[in-house]
Amino acid sequence: QVQLVESGGGLVQAGVSLRLSCAASGRTFSNYNMGWFRQAPGKEREFVAGIRSGGSTYYADSVKGRFTISRDNAKSTVYLQMNSLKPEDTAVYSCAAGSLSSTRYTSYSYWGQGTQVTVSS
């Protein structure tokens, strides 16, 4: 079992940066592939970024070049650095852990409760 707790969301203006954190506890964090997903009101949950247990990363086209995912295995934490935020980035952001690296949310076994990010224009 893995418990995930996100933090760092908030209300910001377009163009600024925000960093989300996801602290994990339970089983060995370094063994898991981690992902960030988001869901806006009335929309499907969508993949944002992923980082494999070995450290390689992959991104949705909509955030490539603006967002950076990273992990600190010593702190059992995964981060999402979000730069040049846009109003369309507004959503609840959730981190997830799984044994597969995937852009599909069904591939992840463990989820945090989510943190709200609101970007005003």
PDB file of N, CA and C in Angstrom, residues 28-67:
ATOM      1  N   THR A  28       8.211   0.926  -0.808  1.00  0.00           N
ATOM      2  CA  THR A  28       9.400   1.586  -1.320  1.00  0.00           C
ATOM      3  C   THR A  28       9.073   2.476  -2.503  1.00  0.00           C
ATOM      4  N   PHE A  29       9.169   3.776  -2.265  1.00  0.00           N
ATOM      5  CA  PHE A  29       8.808   4.782  -3.258  1.00  0.00           C
ATOM      6  C   PHE A  29       9.618   4.621  -4.541  1.00  0.00           C
ATOM      7  N   SER A  30      10.907   4.343  -4.403  1.00  0.00           N
ATOM      8  CA  SER A  30      11.786   4.335  -5.577  1.00  0.00           C
ATOM      9  C   SER A  30      11.419   3.245  -6.582  1.00  0.00           C
ATOM     10  N   ASN A  31      10.669   2.268  -6.165  1.00  0.00           N
ATOM     11  CA  ASN A  31      10.275   1.191  -7.070  1.00  0.00           C
ATOM     12  C   ASN A  31       9.138   1.558  -8.008  1.00  0.00           C
ATOM     13  N   TYR A  32       8.448   2.650  -7.703  1.00  0.00           N
ATOM     14  CA  TYR A  32       7.227   2.985  -8.425  1.00  0.00           C
ATOM     15  C   TYR A  32       7.453   4.008  -9.524  1.00  0.00           C
ATOM     16  N   ASN A  33       6.704   3.813 -10.599  1.00  0.00           N
ATOM     17  CA  ASN A  33       6.556   4.848 -11.604  1.00  0.00           C
ATOM     18  C   ASN A  33       5.496   5.820 -11.097  1.00  0.00           C
ATOM     19  N   MET A  34       5.743   7.105 -11.296  1.00  0.00           N
ATOM     20  CA  MET A  34       4.856   8.121 -10.762  1.00  0.00           C
ATOM     21  C   MET A  34       4.276   8.958 -11.895  1.00  0.00           C
ATOM     22  N   GLY A  35       3.061   9.413 -11.682  1.00  0.00           N
ATOM     23  CA  GLY A  35       2.431  10.249 -12.693  1.00  0.00           C
ATOM     24  C   GLY A  35       1.642  11.382 -12.073  1.00  0.00           C
ATOM     25  N   TRP A  36       1.481  12.444 -12.833  1.00  0.00           N
ATOM     26  CA  TRP A  36       0.579  13.536 -12.479  1.00  0.00           C
ATOM     27  C   TRP A  36      -0.544  13.565 -13.510  1.00  0.00           C
ATOM     28  N   PHE A  37      -1.757  13.670 -13.008  1.00  0.00           N
ATOM     29  CA  PHE A  37      -2.949  13.791 -13.841  1.00  0.00           C
ATOM     30  C   PHE A  37      -3.720  15.015 -13.393  1.00  0.00           C
ATOM     31  N   ARG A  38      -4.609  15.479 -14.247  1.00  0.00           N
ATOM     32  CA  ARG A  38      -5.457  16.600 -13.859  1.00  0.00           C
ATOM     33  C   ARG A  38      -6.857  16.401 -14.411  1.00  0.00           C
ATOM     34  N   GLN A  39      -7.799  17.018 -13.722  1.00  0.00           N
ATOM     35  CA  GLN A  39      -9.189  16.951 -14.169  1.00  0.00           C
ATOM     36  C   GLN A  39      -9.849  18.292 -13.955  1.00  0.00           C
ATOM     37  N   ALA A  40     -10.307  18.873 -15.038  1.00  0.00           N
ATOM     38  CA  ALA A  40     -11.038  20.134 -14.987  1.00  0.00           C
ATOM     39  C   ALA A  40     -12.529  19.827 -14.896  1.00  0.00           C
ATOM     40  N   PRO A  41     -13.319  20.766 -14.383  1.00  0.00           N
ATOM     41  CA  PRO A  41     -14.765  20.542 -14.266  1.00  0.00           C
ATOM     42  C   PRO A  41     -15.392  20.180 -15.600  1.00  0.00           C
ATOM     43  N   GLY A  42     -16.152  19.108 -15.622  1.00  0.00           N
ATOM     44  CA  GLY A  42     -16.840  18.702 -16.826  1.00  0.00           C
ATOM     45  C   GLY A  42     -15.970  18.017 -17.858  1.00  0.00           C
ATOM     46  N   LYS A  43     -14.710  17.764 -17.502  1.00  0.00           N
ATOM     47  CA  LYS A  43     -13.804  17.135 -18.461  1.00  0.00           C
ATOM     48  C   LYS A  43     -13.271  15.818 -17.905  1.00  0.00           C
ATOM     49  N   GLU A  44     -12.738  15.014 -18.825  1.00  0.00           N
ATOM     50  CA  GLU A  44     -12.136  13.747 -18.428  1.00  0.00           C
ATOM     51  C   GLU A  44     -10.799  14.000 -17.730  1.00  0.00           C
ATOM     52  N   ARG A  45     -10.420  13.061 -16.881  1.00  0.00           N
ATOM     53  CA  ARG A  45      -9.089  13.130 -16.282  1.00  0.00           C
ATOM     54  C   ARG A  45      -8.053  12.935 -17.386  1.00  0.00           C
ATOM     55  N   GLU A  46      -7.010  13.748 -17.360  1.00  0.00           N
ATOM     56  CA  GLU A  46      -6.008  13.652 -18.404  1.00  0.00           C
ATOM     57  C   GLU A  46      -4.602  13.561 -17.819  1.00  0.00           C
ATOM     58  N   PHE A  47      -3.764  12.851 -18.550  1.00  0.00           N
ATOM     59  CA  PHE A  47      -2.370  12.690 -18.167  1.00  0.00           C
ATOM     60  C   PHE A  47      -1.638  14.010 -18.353  1.00  0.00           C
ATOM     61  N   VAL A  48      -0.738  14.310 -17.412  1.00  0.00           N
ATOM     62  CA  VAL A  48       0.074  15.517 -17.501  1.00  0.00           C
ATOM     63  C   VAL A  48       1.550  15.168 -17.682  1.00  0.00           C
ATOM     64  N   ALA A  49       2.085  14.378 -16.756  1.00  0.00           N
ATOM     65  CA  ALA A  49       3.514  14.050 -16.801  1.00  0.00           C
ATOM     66  C   ALA A  49       3.765  12.759 -16.034  1.00  0.00           C
ATOM     67  N   GLY A  50       4.820  12.062 -16.431  1.00  0.00           N
ATOM     68  CA  GLY A  50       5.184  10.832 -15.746  1.00  0.00           C
ATOM     69  C   GLY A  50       6.688  10.730 -15.571  1.00  0.00           C
ATOM     70  N   ILE A  51       7.083  10.025 -14.541  1.00  0.00           N
ATOM     71  CA  ILE A  51       8.504   9.776 -14.309  1.00  0.00           C
ATOM     72  C   ILE A  51       8.661   8.319 -13.890  1.00  0.00           C
ATOM     73  N   ARG A  52       9.539   7.630 -14.584  1.00  0.00           N
ATOM     74  CA  ARG A  52       9.733   6.222 -14.317  1.00  0.00           C
ATOM     75  C   ARG A  52      10.604   6.019 -13.080  1.00  0.00           C
ATOM     76  N   SER A  53      10.632   4.817 -12.574  1.00  0.00           N
ATOM     77  CA  SER A  53      11.447   4.546 -11.395  1.00  0.00           C
ATOM     78  C   SER A  53      12.915   4.846 -11.659  1.00  0.00           C
ATOM     79  N   GLY A  54      13.325   4.708 -12.903  1.00  0.00           N
ATOM     80  CA  GLY A  54      14.709   4.994 -13.257  1.00  0.00           C
ATOM     81  C   GLY A  54      15.005   6.459 -13.495  1.00  0.00           C
ATOM     82  N   GLY A  55      13.964   7.285 -13.522  1.00  0.00           N
ATOM     83  CA  GLY A  55      14.140   8.726 -13.621  1.00  0.00           C
ATOM     84  C   GLY A  55      13.804   9.346 -14.968  1.00  0.00           C
ATOM     85  N   SER A  56      13.561   8.543 -15.997  1.00  0.00           N
ATOM     86  CA  SER A  56      13.205   9.129 -17.284  1.00  0.00           C
ATOM     87  C   SER A  56      11.792   9.704 -17.223  1.00  0.00           C
ATOM     88  N   THR A  57      11.553  10.738 -18.010  1.00  0.00           N
ATOM     89  CA  THR A  57      10.294  11.473 -17.926  1.00  0.00           C
ATOM     90  C   THR A  57       9.560  11.509 -19.268  1.00  0.00           C
ATOM     91  N   TYR A  58       8.265  11.769 -19.210  1.00  0.00           N
ATOM     92  CA  TYR A  58       7.466  11.917 -20.425  1.00  0.00           C
ATOM     93  C   TYR A  58       6.291  12.831 -20.091  1.00  0.00           C
ATOM     94  N   TYR A  59       5.807  13.549 -21.110  1.00  0.00           N
ATOM     95  CA  TYR A  59       4.844  14.615 -20.890  1.00  0.00           C
ATOM     96  C   TYR A  59       3.724  14.598 -21.917  1.00  0.00           C
ATOM     97  N   ALA A  60       2.612  15.164 -21.514  1.00  0.00           N
ATOM     98  CA  ALA A  60       1.553  15.462 -22.464  1.00  0.00           C
ATOM     99  C   ALA A  60       2.011  16.620 -23.341  1.00  0.00           C
ATOM    100  N   ASP A  61       1.581  16.619 -24.583  1.00  0.00           N
ATOM    101  CA  ASP A  61       1.992  17.679 -25.507  1.00  0.00           C
ATOM    102  C   ASP A  61       1.576  19.055 -24.999  1.00  0.00           C
ATOM    103  N   SER A  62       0.464  19.124 -24.293  1.00  0.00           N
ATOM    104  CA  SER A  62      -0.071  20.409 -23.841  1.00  0.00           C
ATOM    105  C   SER A  62       0.801  21.090 -22.797  1.00  0.00           C
ATOM    106  N   VAL A  63       1.682  20.333 -22.146  1.00  0.00           N
ATOM    107  CA  VAL A  63       2.509  20.918 -21.087  1.00  0.00           C
ATOM    108  C   VAL A  63       3.998  20.819 -21.394  1.00  0.00           C
ATOM    109  N   LYS A  64       4.348  20.143 -22.471  1.00  0.00           N
ATOM    110  CA  LYS A  64       5.752  19.945 -22.807  1.00  0.00           C
ATOM    111  C   LYS A  64       6.437  21.296 -22.979  1.00  0.00           C
ATOM    112  N   GLY A  65       7.586  21.444 -22.331  1.00  0.00           N
ATOM    113  CA  GLY A  65       8.318  22.696 -22.390  1.00  0.00           C
ATOM    114  C   GLY A  65       7.940  23.681 -21.302  1.00  0.00           C
ATOM    115  N   ARG A  66       6.814  23.464 -20.628  1.00  0.00           N
ATOM    116  CA  ARG A  66       6.373  24.347 -19.542  1.00  0.00           C
ATOM    117  C   ARG A  66       6.430  23.659 -18.181  1.00  0.00           C
ATOM    118  N   PHE A  67       6.112  22.379 -18.149  1.00  0.00           N
ATOM    119  CA  PHE A  67       6.078  21.635 -16.894  1.00  0.00           C
ATOM    120  C   PHE A  67       7.272  20.695 -16.812  1.00  0.00           C
TER     121      PHE A  67
END
